[in-house]
Tab-separated table of C-alpha atoms and ligand atoms in Angstrom:
chain	number	residue	atom	x	y	z
A	1	MET	CA	-74.961	24.013	-82.986
A	2	ILE	CA	-73.901	21.130	-80.752
A	3	ILE	CA	-74.892	17.572	-81.649
A	4	GLN	CA	-74.852	15.019	-78.861
A	5	LEU	CA	-74.029	11.612	-80.300
A	6	ARG	CA	-75.257	8.239	-79.090
A	7	ASP	CA	-72.797	6.136	-77.112
A	8	ALA	CA	-72.142	3.156	-79.365
A	9	LEU	CA	-71.837	4.318	-82.950
A	10	SER	CA	-70.536	2.691	-86.104
A	11	GLU	CA	-68.126	4.706	-88.235
A	12	ASN	CA	-70.689	4.571	-91.001
A	13	ILE	CA	-73.422	6.282	-88.970
A	14	LEU	CA	-70.934	8.828	-87.668
A	15	GLU	CA	-69.901	9.690	-91.218
A	16	GLN	CA	-73.567	10.085	-92.234
A	17	VAL	CA	-74.114	12.702	-89.520
A	18	HIS	CA	-70.848	14.406	-90.423
A	19	ALA	CA	-71.765	14.503	-94.109
A	20	GLU	CA	-75.219	15.903	-93.428
A	21	VAL	CA	-73.801	18.750	-91.316
A	22	ARG	CA	-71.239	19.549	-94.007
A	23	ALA	CA	-73.987	19.492	-96.617
A	24	ILE	CA	-75.819	22.219	-94.690
A	25	GLY	CA	-72.619	24.256	-94.886
A	26	TYR	CA	-71.374	23.915	-91.300
A	27	GLN	CA	-67.841	23.094	-90.134
A	28	VAL	CA	-67.615	20.125	-87.782
A	29	ASN	CA	-65.290	19.534	-84.830
A	30	GLU	CA	-65.587	16.223	-83.008
A	31	VAL	CA	-65.223	16.382	-79.263
A	32	SER	CA	-65.171	13.664	-76.589
A	33	THR	CA	-65.492	14.379	-72.881
A	34	ASN	CA	-66.503	12.411	-69.784
A	35	GLY	CA	-70.040	13.542	-70.497
A	36	GLY	CA	-70.025	11.907	-73.948
A	37	ARG	CA	-69.167	12.432	-77.559
A	38	TYR	CA	-70.428	15.298	-79.671
A	39	PHE	CA	-69.974	17.415	-82.772
A	40	VAL	CA	-69.432	21.131	-82.293
A	41	CYS	CA	-70.637	22.721	-85.531
A	42	VAL	CA	-69.982	26.249	-86.696
A	43	GLY	CA	-71.953	27.953	-89.441
A	44	LYS	CA	-74.538	30.576	-90.162
A	45	LYS	CA	-77.128	29.010	-92.470
A	46	GLU	CA	-80.729	28.633	-91.293
A	47	PHE	CA	-82.137	25.113	-91.554
A	48	ASP	CA	-84.748	22.866	-89.974
A	49	ILE	CA	-83.048	21.338	-86.949
A	50	ARG	CA	-85.052	18.114	-87.379
A	51	ARG	CA	-82.890	17.371	-90.427
A	52	ILE	CA	-80.123	16.575	-87.916
A	53	GLY	CA	-82.212	15.554	-84.905
A	54	ASN	CA	-83.857	12.678	-86.769
A	55	LEU	CA	-80.642	11.085	-88.017
A	56	PRO	CA	-79.643	7.725	-86.537
A	57	GLY	CA	-76.792	8.174	-84.080
A	58	VAL	CA	-78.007	11.553	-82.846
A	59	LYS	CA	-79.125	11.768	-79.214
A	60	ASP	CA	-79.944	15.478	-79.171
A	61	VAL	CA	-79.222	18.753	-80.962
A	62	HIS	CA	-78.689	22.123	-79.250
A	63	ARG	CA	-78.691	25.441	-80.996
A	64	VAL	CA	-76.144	27.786	-79.468
A	65	THR	CA	-77.689	31.188	-79.044
A	66	ASP	CA	-75.546	32.521	-76.180
A	67	VAL	CA	-71.772	32.941	-76.349
A	68	ASN	CA	-71.417	30.067	-73.983
A	69	LYS	CA	-73.164	26.757	-73.891
A	70	LEU	CA	-70.830	23.943	-72.814
A	71	ALA	CA	-69.497	25.956	-69.869
A	72	SER	CA	-73.015	26.855	-68.757
A	73	ARG	CA	-75.455	25.237	-66.361
A	74	GLN	CA	-77.844	24.711	-69.264
A	75	TRP	CA	-75.411	22.119	-70.557
A	76	LYS	CA	-74.528	20.515	-67.254
A	77	VAL	CA	-76.359	21.000	-63.995
A	78	LYS	CA	-73.927	19.200	-61.687
A	79	ASP	CA	-70.693	20.855	-60.616
A	80	THR	CA	-67.573	19.756	-62.465
A	81	VAL	CA	-64.840	18.328	-60.258
A	82	ILE	CA	-61.381	18.118	-61.819
A	83	ASP	CA	-59.222	15.201	-60.797
A	84	LEU	CA	-55.489	15.962	-60.848
A	85	GLY	CA	-54.565	12.448	-59.701
A	86	ASP	CA	-53.028	11.170	-56.445
A	87	GLY	CA	-56.149	12.175	-54.539
A	88	VAL	CA	-55.964	15.862	-55.533
A	89	GLN	CA	-59.271	17.275	-56.745
A	90	VAL	CA	-60.510	20.741	-57.577
A	91	GLY	CA	-64.214	21.498	-57.392
A	92	ARG	CA	-67.240	21.336	-55.111
A	93	GLY	CA	-66.828	19.318	-51.945
A	94	SER	CA	-63.364	20.531	-50.964
A	95	LEU	CA	-61.340	23.729	-50.794
A	96	ALA	CA	-58.408	23.651	-53.220
A	97	VAL	CA	-55.403	25.558	-51.946
A	98	MET	CA	-52.693	26.480	-54.466
A	99	ALA	CA	-49.638	28.391	-53.325
A	100	GLY	CA	-46.093	29.211	-54.338
A	101	PRO	CA	-43.947	32.012	-55.621
A	102	CYS	CA	-44.872	34.355	-58.431
A	103	SER	CA	-41.750	33.146	-60.287
A	104	ILE	CA	-39.717	29.979	-59.994
A	105	GLU	CA	-36.203	31.221	-59.237
A	106	SER	CA	-33.961	28.297	-58.214
A	107	GLU	CA	-33.887	24.648	-57.191
A	108	GLU	CA	-33.233	25.674	-53.588
A	109	GLN	CA	-36.345	27.868	-53.640
A	110	VAL	CA	-38.481	25.050	-55.046
A	111	GLU	CA	-37.201	22.598	-52.423
A	112	ARG	CA	-37.913	24.963	-49.513
A	113	THR	CA	-41.362	25.775	-50.870
A	114	VAL	CA	-42.255	22.124	-51.443
A	115	GLU	CA	-41.229	21.305	-47.857
A	116	PHE	CA	-43.371	24.155	-46.606
A	117	LEU	CA	-46.379	23.085	-48.684
A	118	VAL	CA	-46.100	19.438	-47.633
A	119	ALA	CA	-45.932	20.486	-43.968
A	120	ASN	CA	-49.099	22.544	-44.487
A	121	ASP	CA	-50.974	19.894	-46.430
A	122	VAL	CA	-51.108	22.002	-49.600
A	123	ARG	CA	-51.046	19.766	-52.672
A	124	ILE	CA	-50.820	22.248	-55.544
A	125	MET	CA	-47.833	24.523	-56.115
A	126	ARG	CA	-47.975	27.587	-58.327
A	127	GLY	CA	-44.976	29.255	-59.925
A	128	GLY	CA	-44.256	30.839	-63.287
A	129	VAL	CA	-41.307	29.921	-65.474
A	130	PHE	CA	-42.533	32.059	-68.362
A	131	LYS	CA	-43.496	35.434	-66.922
A	132	PRO	CA	-45.563	38.085	-68.663
A	133	ARG	CA	-44.019	41.351	-67.438
A	134	SER	CA	-45.168	44.882	-68.119
A	135	SER	CA	-41.548	45.917	-68.743
A	136	PRO	CA	-39.268	43.927	-71.076
A	137	TYR	CA	-36.387	44.693	-68.672
A	138	SER	CA	-38.008	42.832	-65.730
A	139	PHE	CA	-37.226	39.197	-64.875
A	140	ARG	CA	-39.052	37.021	-67.391
A	141	GLY	CA	-38.706	33.545	-65.931
A	142	ILE	CA	-36.231	30.674	-65.950
A	143	GLY	CA	-37.896	28.882	-68.852
A	144	ILE	CA	-38.348	25.270	-69.823
A	145	GLU	CA	-35.238	23.878	-68.076
A	146	GLY	CA	-36.507	25.477	-64.876
A	147	LEU	CA	-39.882	23.865	-65.409
A	148	LYS	CA	-38.271	20.414	-65.707
A	149	MET	CA	-36.536	20.927	-62.360
A	150	PHE	CA	-39.732	22.330	-60.783
A	151	SER	CA	-41.722	19.338	-62.012
A	152	ARG	CA	-39.137	16.759	-60.864
A	153	ARG	CA	-39.008	18.228	-57.363
A	154	CYS	CA	-42.790	18.437	-57.026
A	155	ARG	CA	-43.423	14.923	-58.326
A	156	GLU	CA	-41.053	13.491	-55.731
A	157	HIS	CA	-43.489	14.768	-53.102
A	158	GLY	CA	-46.852	14.239	-54.818
A	159	ILE	CA	-47.301	17.995	-55.349
A	160	LYS	CA	-49.171	19.132	-58.467
A	161	ILE	CA	-47.988	22.060	-60.559
A	162	VAL	CA	-49.916	25.024	-61.924
A	163	THR	CA	-47.807	27.239	-64.178
A	164	GLU	CA	-48.433	29.824	-66.850
A	165	VAL	CA	-48.273	29.089	-70.569
A	166	MET	CA	-47.975	32.115	-72.834
A	167	GLN	CA	-47.786	30.770	-76.369
A	168	VAL	CA	-49.287	28.045	-78.522
A	169	ALA	CA	-45.874	26.452	-79.163
A	170	GLN	CA	-45.205	26.123	-75.420
A	171	VAL	CA	-48.188	23.812	-74.862
A	172	ALA	CA	-46.431	20.767	-76.345
A	173	GLU	CA	-43.057	21.742	-74.868
A	174	MET	CA	-44.471	22.081	-71.335
A	175	TYR	CA	-47.054	19.292	-71.514
A	176	ASP	CA	-45.135	16.528	-69.716
A	177	TYR	CA	-44.116	18.761	-66.823
A	178	VAL	CA	-47.392	20.469	-65.988
A	179	ASP	CA	-50.537	19.390	-64.118
A	180	VAL	CA	-52.542	22.569	-64.720
A	181	PHE	CA	-51.835	25.111	-67.452
A	182	GLN	CA	-52.438	28.645	-66.214
A	183	VAL	CA	-53.717	31.170	-68.730
A	184	GLY	CA	-52.792	34.601	-67.403
A	185	ALA	CA	-54.970	37.682	-67.372
A	186	ARG	CA	-53.084	39.096	-70.343
A	187	ASN	CA	-53.789	35.988	-72.421
A	188	SER	CA	-57.384	35.501	-71.342
A	189	GLN	CA	-58.535	36.217	-74.884
A	190	ASN	CA	-55.635	34.675	-76.772
A	191	PHE	CA	-57.994	32.509	-78.772
A	192	ASN	CA	-55.283	30.509	-80.560
A	193	LEU	CA	-53.806	29.557	-77.190
A	194	LEU	CA	-57.245	28.618	-75.855
A	195	ASP	CA	-57.907	26.426	-78.911
A	196	GLU	CA	-54.592	24.647	-78.389
A	197	LEU	CA	-55.269	24.071	-74.685
A	198	GLY	CA	-58.669	22.712	-75.621
A	199	LYS	CA	-57.020	20.128	-77.854
A	200	CYS	CA	-54.320	19.186	-75.346
A	201	GLY	CA	-56.748	17.874	-72.728
A	202	LYS	CA	-54.791	18.930	-69.590
A	203	PRO	CA	-56.540	20.948	-66.870
A	204	VAL	CA	-56.532	24.702	-67.422
A	205	LEU	CA	-56.761	27.528	-64.883
A	206	LEU	CA	-58.214	30.387	-66.865
A	207	LYS	CA	-57.759	33.835	-65.407
A	208	ARG	CA	-60.138	36.665	-66.043
A	209	GLY	CA	-58.699	39.441	-68.209
A	210	MET	CA	-57.879	42.741	-66.510
A	211	SER	CA	-60.781	44.373	-68.256
A	212	GLY	CA	-62.647	41.172	-69.053
A	213	THR	CA	-66.327	40.802	-68.297
A	214	ILE	CA	-67.766	37.656	-66.783
A	215	GLU	CA	-69.336	36.866	-70.134
A	216	GLU	CA	-65.952	37.168	-71.828
A	217	LEU	CA	-64.368	34.845	-69.266
A	218	LEU	CA	-67.067	32.263	-69.917
A	219	ALA	CA	-66.635	32.711	-73.671
A	220	SER	CA	-62.905	32.021	-73.251
A	221	ALA	CA	-63.757	28.863	-71.280
A	222	GLU	CA	-66.041	27.922	-74.152
A	223	TYR	CA	-63.064	28.042	-76.557
A	224	VAL	CA	-61.248	25.472	-74.438
A	225	PHE	CA	-64.313	23.291	-73.884
A	226	SER	CA	-65.496	23.331	-77.506
A	227	ASN	CA	-62.124	21.880	-78.496
A	228	GLY	CA	-62.775	18.902	-76.235
A	229	ASN	CA	-61.301	19.886	-72.874
A	230	GLU	CA	-63.788	20.279	-70.048
A	231	LYS	CA	-61.156	20.486	-67.279
A	232	ILE	CA	-61.324	24.218	-66.762
A	233	MET	CA	-61.053	26.308	-63.582
A	234	LEU	CA	-62.329	29.870	-63.780
A	235	CYS	CA	-60.147	32.330	-61.879
A	236	GLU	CA	-61.109	35.745	-60.544
A	237	ARG	CA	-57.878	37.735	-60.040
A	238	GLY	CA	-59.086	41.298	-59.868
A	239	ILE	CA	-60.049	43.734	-62.565
A	240	ARG	CA	-58.717	47.157	-63.384
A	241	THR	CA	-60.920	50.001	-62.205
A	242	TYR	CA	-60.415	53.706	-61.490
A	243	GLU	CA	-59.299	52.869	-57.921
A	244	ARG	CA	-55.552	53.302	-57.406
A	245	GLU	CA	-55.173	52.463	-53.694
A	246	TYR	CA	-54.543	48.828	-54.562
A	247	ARG	CA	-53.218	46.960	-57.594
A	248	ASN	CA	-56.562	45.586	-58.822
A	249	THR	CA	-60.149	45.431	-57.615
A	250	LEU	CA	-60.886	41.858	-56.551
A	251	ASP	CA	-64.385	41.320	-57.889
A	252	LEU	CA	-65.851	38.784	-55.474
A	253	ASN	CA	-69.274	39.445	-56.982
A	254	ALA	CA	-67.998	37.261	-59.789
A	255	VAL	CA	-67.871	34.173	-57.559
A	256	PRO	CA	-71.601	33.618	-56.944
A	257	ILE	CA	-72.416	34.813	-60.471
A	258	LEU	CA	-69.952	32.386	-62.085
A	259	ARG	CA	-71.213	29.602	-59.838
A	260	GLU	CA	-74.759	30.318	-60.905
A	261	LYS	CA	-73.944	30.499	-64.607
A	262	SER	CA	-71.368	27.735	-64.876
A	263	HIS	CA	-70.697	24.249	-63.548
A	264	LEU	CA	-66.925	24.848	-63.640
A	265	PRO	CA	-64.896	25.310	-60.414
A	266	VAL	CA	-64.228	28.914	-59.405
A	267	ILE	CA	-60.829	29.874	-57.972
A	268	VAL	CA	-59.890	33.248	-56.474
A	269	ASP	CA	-56.434	34.863	-56.553
A	270	PRO	CA	-56.360	37.416	-53.713
A	271	SER	CA	-52.621	38.111	-54.227
A	272	HIS	CA	-53.047	39.751	-57.636
A	273	GLY	CA	-56.563	40.755	-56.610
A	274	ILE	CA	-55.419	43.320	-54.060
A	275	GLY	CA	-51.665	43.323	-54.636
A	276	LEU	CA	-50.763	44.206	-51.033
A	277	ARG	CA	-49.341	41.533	-48.732
A	278	GLU	CA	-50.890	42.907	-45.544
A	279	HIS	CA	-54.383	42.664	-47.022
A	280	VAL	CA	-54.233	39.313	-48.777
A	281	GLU	CA	-55.565	37.429	-45.740
A	282	PRO	CA	-58.958	39.160	-45.371
A	283	MET	CA	-59.550	38.863	-49.118
A	284	ALA	CA	-58.617	35.168	-49.085
A	285	LEU	CA	-61.131	34.604	-46.287
A	286	ALA	CA	-63.752	36.658	-48.098
A	287	ALA	CA	-63.128	34.540	-51.213
A	288	VAL	CA	-63.841	31.360	-49.260
A	289	MET	CA	-67.008	32.815	-47.744
A	290	SER	CA	-68.185	33.989	-51.169
A	291	GLY	CA	-68.295	30.337	-52.244
A	292	ALA	CA	-65.025	29.876	-54.135
A	293	ASP	CA	-63.875	26.305	-54.739
A	294	GLY	CA	-60.263	27.254	-54.247
A	295	VAL	CA	-57.731	29.986	-53.637
A	296	ILE	CA	-54.388	30.542	-55.383
A	297	MET	CA	-51.845	32.739	-53.641
A	298	GLU	CA	-48.255	33.901	-53.804
A	299	VAL	CA	-45.922	32.651	-51.089
A	300	HIS	CA	-42.129	32.948	-50.720
A	301	GLN	CA	-39.596	32.089	-48.028
A	302	PHE	CA	-38.226	35.648	-48.287
A	303	PRO	CA	-40.893	37.802	-49.983
A	304	GLU	CA	-38.682	40.896	-49.938
A	305	LYS	CA	-36.159	38.992	-52.096
A	306	ALA	CA	-38.702	37.595	-54.586
A	307	PHE	CA	-37.817	38.182	-58.256
A	308	SER	CA	-41.372	39.363	-58.948
A	309	ASP	CA	-44.506	40.459	-57.077
A	310	GLY	CA	-42.786	40.480	-53.659
A	311	GLN	CA	-45.076	43.284	-52.437
A	312	GLN	CA	-48.093	40.961	-52.580
A	313	THR	CA	-46.345	37.737	-51.540
A	314	LEU	CA	-46.846	36.159	-48.101
A	315	SER	CA	-43.997	34.754	-46.027
A	316	PHE	CA	-44.233	31.091	-44.997
A	317	ASP	CA	-45.407	32.081	-41.506
A	318	GLU	CA	-48.056	34.432	-42.817
A	319	ALA	CA	-49.225	31.870	-45.336
A	320	SER	CA	-49.544	29.088	-42.715
A	321	GLY	CA	-51.905	31.295	-40.743
A	322	VAL	CA	-53.959	32.108	-43.832
A	323	PHE	CA	-54.267	28.415	-44.815
A	324	ARG	CA	-55.471	27.552	-41.313
A	325	LYS	CA	-58.035	30.364	-41.253
A	326	MET	CA	-59.265	29.615	-44.796
A	327	ARG	CA	-59.860	25.986	-43.868
A	328	ALA	CA	-61.687	27.037	-40.703
A	329	ALA	CA	-63.814	29.471	-42.748
A	330	TYR	CA	-64.557	26.748	-45.288
A	331	ASN	CA	-65.647	24.304	-42.556
A	332	LEU	CA	-67.826	26.959	-40.961
A	333	LEU	CA	-69.494	27.604	-44.293
A	334	GLN	CA	-70.185	23.881	-44.729
A	335	GLN	CA	-71.754	23.730	-41.258
A	336	MET	CA	-73.941	26.758	-41.972
A	337	ASN	CA	-75.219	25.329	-45.263
B	1	PEP	C1	-49.273	35.358	-61.950
B	1	PEP	O1	-50.050	34.472	-61.573
B	1	PEP	O2	-48.134	35.537	-61.459
B	1	PEP	C2	-49.771	36.323	-62.950
B	1	PEP	C3	-48.946	36.970	-63.769
B	1	PEP	O3	-51.094	36.473	-62.883
B	1	PEP	P1	-52.109	37.393	-63.741
B	1	PEP	O4	-52.103	36.809	-65.109
B	1	PEP	O5	-53.409	37.229	-63.025
B	1	PEP	O6	-51.590	38.812	-63.698
B	2	MN	MN1	-47.461	37.250	-59.814
């Protein structure tokens, strides 16, 4: 059950509502977002909803029957636009381009990439410092000190950072150096991590699990949102199917479906989605035409020397061409609509 509270409320009235919900046997979590203030209540007991709806201080009460409510269009009809500051926004009305290496490797690499992004008018840099790797013997990232350097270099140029967080304890440690926390495919259902990110309030880019359904992705978004953080980007990055010709199967069907079901921005990752450098471009363009609000892709000055995912990483030259074509495709789509 979600209780929408009135705007100006005395502590006394708030406590009355809280007490009544507890008396019914529900747990209460208070949440404030741009859209207002509400209580997210968890419990199983049947009761007459008017018992809550008629209390002073209550604007409306919603029973939650589906796995997602706050992330759905039933809750909010208008598209959510996430403001990252300094004029950088993610959501309807613009195409967000995020690019950078799979892994942050060195200061030199960050500097060259930042220069490249600035020259191409890309305002959001990706790059992992904590890397989830299938093998424990693979490169696992340069860690928190690397993140501090990455953040310092990007801030000097007004570039925003999206980087992966893998554990609950890292949220506080990384907080000051991150603009968007990325939740990787392997952590898409790490519910403790999602709870923590919900409490922290920073934007989150939530990737779909390798075998995650659309409903499960939205349920994961609901974890973040129900803890008070509505700044969530949903990311399609390919799912695992029986097909072995490419790394993953980029499920672009998910884009219009997510856009129909949710008000949250939808981002596509064609790099992990197909996993083959030579085919990233057509999938990036297809992502734009499918209605995505943004694209995140892997880019490196020397892809063949990248510490991870080089086979799906574009060179600077290749990436420049893809950015130009994606923007042209986006403008064409706007003209057609
Ligand atoms: C990444 O972005 O480098 C990454 C590991 O992504 P995913 O979680 O989608 O595999
Ligand atoms: Mn990668």
